[in-house]
């Protein structure tokens, strides 16, 4: 193992594990970084692995992470594998002395996340999770306005993930839509992105009241869920997540004492997708002009893997802690866990329900069906 990770000029040796769809996004960002070189990939599917390695000119090709680590010295391991593998692969890579960059969802339960973070701390390595909706110039600006109080006090909000995923292709992939391998349905697999953005803007949650439904897809998990989330700052947000919406959209909105901030997009946003509307001076009257501080920066960079991985690699090179765009992976996983737990238990779930050592923290996502089945779409 080399330890070039906190030498600012060193070229970091990188491995990508899982060379399916999202691995290309990682590779393309790393290709543009002169301070990083992807030296090896691992994937048990030789066809997918070789097409990927040939395309990007990668010499090291292995059938598993263990084989890769036995043969190569790497500083960073990217996990682009199905979610059910993230826990064990992260622990293996961290114990081998590498930093880990893991695709969302981080792992399948909060207890698993605790285990991974314990290993990272003991190894002195970082575990960065890809929640790229937090990134981009506009979201950073809005987050600061909310944190500083420049946007007033958050009161209510909306968080919609209205996406469309077909049975025939998306859910034909064997690991999807099953508790053991995906850990959940569209809430964990898709909705976690907007929930993560929402929680990045509003901070800690306090209580969740939720329902889960299987309306149309042939899944083990839900295909649709609803929730009311109360945040610690008092804001109340309505959350709807579905894989059944033909006109797809992602929408996050927060109404405060001073105005409305909202973003509508699909898989990523830039300043044009954000809108800040000041409250009218008198009810029904014209809106006040927006304060100058609300103006979004002109040097706009969209959200995505590029700003996220750049910030993470800067931290690796300098030895700094992970930046806010890549830290606190528990925030949105807690919300997802609380939504599933509330739907299954048929009661609101609070932060205290997910305290360290609690049953809900430990792998509950696998067991929702044993408690209260996801509600079917019809009474037939
Ligand atoms: N951030 C995003 O916007 C985004 C988008 C899509 C997917 N993802 C996440 O990325 C992860 C992968 O999703 P995907 O769509 O690329 O899936 P995929 O099925 O296209 O690719 C997964 C790859 O992992 C390989 N694999 C399976 N077992 C392995 C093992 N033991 N070791 C190494 N490789 C193994 C498979 O052969 C496959 O090539 C998931 O966690 C998913 O949620 C994130």
XYZ file of N, CA, C and O in Angstrom, residues 94-187:
376
model
N -11.139 -0.533 3.299
C -10.627 0.329 4.375
C -9.554 -0.404 5.175
O -8.506 0.166 5.502
N -9.814 -1.680 5.489
C -8.825 -2.462 6.260
C -7.538 -2.631 5.461
O -6.469 -2.772 6.040
N -7.639 -2.600 4.125
C -6.431 -2.716 3.291
C -5.709 -1.364 3.197
O -4.681 -1.252 2.543
N -6.265 -0.336 3.823
C -5.563 0.952 3.872
C -5.981 1.946 2.807
O -5.349 2.991 2.652
N -7.056 1.657 2.070
C -7.509 2.588 1.020
C -8.650 3.462 1.550
O -9.417 3.034 2.412
N -8.732 4.687 1.013
C -9.963 5.454 1.189
C -11.033 4.800 0.318
O -10.706 4.169 -0.702
N -12.303 4.998 0.690
C -13.395 4.431 -0.106
C -14.332 5.549 -0.566
O -14.708 6.417 0.220
N -14.653 5.515 -1.860
C -15.715 6.367 -2.403
C -16.825 5.415 -2.811
O -16.634 4.569 -3.697
N -17.980 5.506 -2.145
C -19.042 4.515 -2.334
C -20.268 5.169 -2.958
O -20.705 6.239 -2.524
N -20.819 4.517 -3.958
C -22.077 5.004 -4.532
C -23.198 4.902 -3.499
O -23.179 4.079 -2.600
N -24.199 5.768 -3.653
C -25.383 5.651 -2.806
C -26.113 4.373 -3.157
O -25.944 3.906 -4.290
N -26.927 3.792 -2.311
C -26.999 4.097 -0.897
C -25.754 3.554 -0.199
O -25.201 2.549 -0.658
N -25.322 4.206 0.903
C -24.044 3.800 1.500
C -24.022 2.314 1.835
O -23.075 1.612 1.474
N -25.011 1.851 2.562
C -25.157 0.437 2.974
C -26.661 0.219 3.175
O -27.446 1.115 2.882
N -27.044 -0.933 3.705
C -28.475 -1.239 3.795
C -29.098 -0.962 5.160
O -30.298 -1.146 5.332
N -28.294 -0.577 6.143
C -28.889 -0.239 7.448
C -27.968 0.712 8.187
O -26.773 0.805 7.893
N -28.528 1.393 9.176
C -27.729 2.320 9.979
C -26.684 1.560 10.793
O -25.575 2.051 11.006
N -27.021 0.341 11.238
C -26.029 -0.446 11.991
C -24.843 -0.791 11.090
O -23.684 -0.749 11.519
N -25.127 -1.115 9.826
C -24.031 -1.391 8.889
C -23.194 -0.135 8.669
O -21.967 -0.200 8.539
N -23.850 1.016 8.619
C -23.108 2.264 8.436
C -22.210 2.522 9.646
O -21.040 2.905 9.501
N -22.749 2.280 10.849
C -21.924 2.437 12.062
C -20.680 1.553 11.954
O -19.569 1.985 12.287
N -20.883 0.303 11.478
C -19.753 -0.640 11.399
C -18.694 -0.137 10.424
O -17.496 -0.173 10.714
N -19.139 0.360 9.271
C -18.182 0.841 8.260
C -17.425 2.067 8.802
O -16.198 2.166 8.665
N -18.151 2.979 9.428
C -17.489 4.201 9.926
C -16.515 3.878 11.061
O -15.468 4.522 11.184
N -16.825 2.874 11.869
C -15.883 2.442 12.920
C -14.584 1.945 12.297
O -13.496 2.278 12.755
N -14.717 1.137 11.238
C -13.513 0.602 10.579
C -12.721 1.751 9.943
O -11.487 1.797 10.025
N -13.426 2.708 9.329
C -12.738 3.840 8.698
C -11.940 4.624 9.742
O -10.773 4.970 9.524
N -12.559 4.875 10.884
C -11.868 5.619 11.957
C -10.640 4.855 12.414
O -9.551 5.416 12.535
N -10.804 3.545 12.642
C -9.676 2.742 13.135
C -8.548 2.706 12.110
O -7.371 2.682 12.466
N -8.903 2.708 10.821
C -7.883 2.620 9.760
C -7.314 3.999 9.418
O -6.362 4.095 8.640
N -7.925 5.065 9.935
C -7.475 6.415 9.576
C -7.752 6.724 8.115
O -6.999 7.451 7.462
N -8.821 6.169 7.587
C -9.178 6.384 6.188
C -10.593 6.957 6.108
O -11.352 6.882 7.067
N -10.929 7.516 4.944
C -12.242 8.156 4.784
C -13.204 7.240 4.033
O -12.785 6.457 3.171
N -14.489 7.376 4.358
C -15.553 6.676 3.653
C -16.483 7.759 3.110
O -17.258 8.360 3.859
N -16.325 8.069 1.820
C -17.106 9.144 1.194
C -18.237 8.524 0.389
O -18.013 7.586 -0.379
N -19.455 9.035 0.574
C -20.603 8.490 -0.158
C -21.050 9.494 -1.223
O -21.056 10.702 -0.986
N -21.412 8.966 -2.389
C -21.835 9.827 -3.502
C -23.318 10.175 -3.371
O -24.193 9.367 -3.679
N -23.568 11.386 -2.853
C -24.910 11.985 -2.891
C -24.748 13.287 -3.665
O -24.627 14.363 -3.081
N -24.728 13.187 -4.993
C -24.294 14.342 -5.777
C -25.321 15.465 -5.864
O -25.005 16.547 -6.352
N -26.567 15.229 -5.359
C -27.553 16.319 -5.398
C -27.175 17.471 -4.462
O -27.705 18.567 -4.571
N -26.252 17.217 -3.527
C -25.809 18.285 -2.628
C -24.828 19.237 -3.306
O -24.447 20.239 -2.708
N -24.347 18.863 -4.474
C -23.240 19.624 -5.067
C -23.733 20.631 -6.093
O -24.892 20.607 -6.518
N -22.809 21.487 -6.538
C -23.141 22.543 -7.494
C -23.155 23.880 -6.773
O -23.412 23.962 -5.568
N -22.903 24.941 -7.520
C -22.778 26.261 -6.915
C -24.100 26.722 -6.301
O -24.124 27.302 -5.213
N -25.209 26.489 -7.004
C -26.496 27.038 -6.555
C -26.919 26.428 -5.222
O -27.344 27.151 -4.305
N -26.799 25.123 -5.088
C -27.257 24.494 -3.841
C -26.391 24.946 -2.665
O -26.886 25.174 -1.561
N -25.099 25.135 -2.924
C -24.219 25.627 -1.860
C -24.662 27.003 -1.387
O -24.698 27.291 -0.187
N -25.032 27.857 -2.353
C -25.473 29.211 -2.030
C -26.771 29.172 -1.210
O -26.892 29.832 -0.174
N -27.731 28.375 -1.675
C -29.029 28.281 -0.985
C -28.847 27.699 0.422
O -29.458 28.172 1.396
N -27.992 26.700 0.530
C -27.758 26.089 1.852
C -27.200 27.118 2.824
O -27.622 27.183 3.985
N -26.272 27.967 2.346
C -25.703 29.004 3.229
C -26.767 30.032 3.613
O -26.843 30.463 4.760
N -27.622 30.411 2.639
C -28.684 31.382 2.952
C -29.617 30.834 4.033
O -30.011 31.555 4.952
N -29.963 29.552 3.921
C -30.851 28.949 4.920
C -30.144 28.844 6.273
O -30.716 29.161 7.319
N -28.874 28.423 6.244
C -28.139 28.251 7.509
C -27.921 29.591 8.209
O -27.989 29.680 9.439
N -27.684 30.659 7.428
C -27.434 31.986 8.021
C -28.720 32.695 8.430
O -28.669 33.788 8.993
N -29.856 32.170 8.056
C -31.123 32.839 8.360
C -31.508 33.893 7.341
O -32.525 34.577 7.487
N -30.696 34.048 6.264
C -30.980 35.095 5.276
C -32.265 34.796 4.499
O -32.835 35.688 3.863
N -32.710 33.551 4.553
C -33.966 33.193 3.885
C -35.116 33.082 4.885
O -36.191 32.584 4.554
N -34.876 33.513 6.110
C -35.931 33.429 7.117
C -36.002 32.041 7.738
O -35.104 31.218 7.575
N -37.120 31.785 8.423
C -37.291 30.508 9.136
C -38.078 29.533 8.265
O -39.194 29.863 7.831
N -37.521 28.340 7.986
C -38.256 27.352 7.182
C -39.543 26.921 7.874
O -39.543 26.641 9.074
N -40.636 26.873 7.100
C -41.936 26.516 7.692
C -42.490 25.218 7.117
O -42.817 24.295 7.860
N -42.607 25.169 5.792
C -43.167 23.961 5.153
C -42.351 23.642 3.904
O -41.585 24.470 3.407
N -42.541 22.441 3.384
C -41.792 22.068 2.187
C -42.400 20.883 1.472
O -43.362 20.253 1.948
N -41.836 20.605 0.299
C -42.271 19.496 -0.551
C -41.011 18.783 -1.049
O -40.019 19.438 -1.365
N -41.057 17.454 -1.096
C -39.912 16.694 -1.616
C -40.470 15.573 -2.493
O -40.995 14.592 -1.974
N -40.392 15.766 -3.811
C -40.978 14.791 -4.731
C -39.906 14.105 -5.562
O -39.064 14.770 -6.179
N -39.978 12.789 -5.596
C -39.207 12.012 -6.572
C -40.251 11.268 -7.383
O -40.761 10.223 -6.959
N -40.632 11.853 -8.510
C -41.661 11.249 -9.359
C -40.948 10.721 -10.592
O -40.748 11.438 -11.567
N -40.479 9.493 -10.497
C -39.675 8.895 -11.563
C -40.435 7.712 -12.165
O -41.439 7.251 -11.606
N -39.912 7.236 -13.301
C -40.572 6.138 -14.016
C -39.555 5.025 -14.258
O -38.534 5.233 -14.920
N -39.827 3.872 -13.696
C -38.924 2.736 -13.883
C -39.766 1.532 -14.256
O -40.687 1.161 -13.516
N -39.435 0.929 -15.423
C -40.274 -0.160 -15.937
C -39.857 -1.499 -15.349
O -38.696 -1.721 -14.989
N -40.821 -2.410 -15.332
C -40.572 -3.771 -14.889
C -39.595 -4.464 -15.841
O -38.684 -5.169 -15.413
N -39.806 -4.223 -17.155
C -39.148 -5.026 -18.190
C -37.644 -4.798 -18.260
O -36.905 -5.667 -18.688
N -37.172 -3.611 -17.893
C -35.729 -3.401 -17.975
C -35.134 -3.044 -16.613
O -34.371 -3.813 -16.038
N -35.570 -1.905 -16.045
C -34.947 -1.462 -14.789
C -35.107 -2.512 -13.691
O -34.134 -2.903 -13.043
N -36.339 -2.988 -13.489
C -36.556 -3.949 -12.410
C -36.309 -5.393 -12.844
O -36.494 -6.323 -12.043
N -35.856 -5.591 -14.084
C -35.439 -6.938 -14.504
C -34.044 -7.262 -13.966
O -33.656 -8.426 -13.890
N -33.273 -6.230 -13.589
C -31.944 -6.463 -12.988
C -32.160 -7.180 -11.656
O -32.913 -6.699 -10.803
N -31.535 -8.369 -11.475
C -31.937 -9.237 -10.353
C -31.786 -8.613 -8.963
O -32.545 -8.950 -8.057
N -30.822 -7.698 -8.762
C -30.641 -7.172 -7.394
C -31.644 -6.089 -7.026
O -31.791 -5.755 -5.858
N -32.393 -5.578 -8.013
C -33.293 -4.457 -7.701
C -34.647 -4.926 -7.161
O -35.133 -6.003 -7.506
N -35.244 -4.087 -6.321
C -36.600 -4.336 -5.828
C -36.692 -5.446 -4.801
O -37.784 -5.929 -4.501
N -35.536 -5.862 -4.250
C -35.526 -6.927 -3.230
C -34.869 -6.405 -1.963
O -33.845 -5.719 -2.027
N -35.454 -6.794 -0.826
C -34.938 -6.291 0.461
C -33.488 -6.706 0.669
O -32.670 -5.903 1.124
N -33.146 -7.957 0.345
C -31.803 -8.457 0.683
C -30.716 -7.808 -0.155
O -29.602 -7.609 0.334
N -31.008 -7.487 -1.402
C -29.933 -7.019 -2.279
C -29.972 -5.524 -2.567
O -28.932 -4.885 -2.696
N -31.184 -4.943 -2.668
C -31.235 -3.489 -2.871
C -31.501 -2.776 -1.542
O -31.194 -1.590 -1.397
N -32.038 -3.507 -0.591
C -32.281 -2.920 0.728
C -33.590 -2.171 0.825
O -34.014 -1.779 1.906
N -34.240 -1.947 -0.306
C -35.492 -1.209 -0.319
C -35.937 -1.034 -1.753
O -35.309 -1.550 -2.672
N -37.012 -0.288 -1.928
C -37.524 -0.012 -3.266
C -37.082 1.365 -3.715
O -36.002 1.838 -3.346
N -37.957 2.061 -4.485
C -37.578 3.376 -5.001
C -37.250 4.404 -3.918
O -36.513 5.344 -4.181
N -37.761 4.212 -2.720
C -37.422 5.164 -1.658
C -35.913 5.167 -1.399
O -35.270 6.214 -1.366
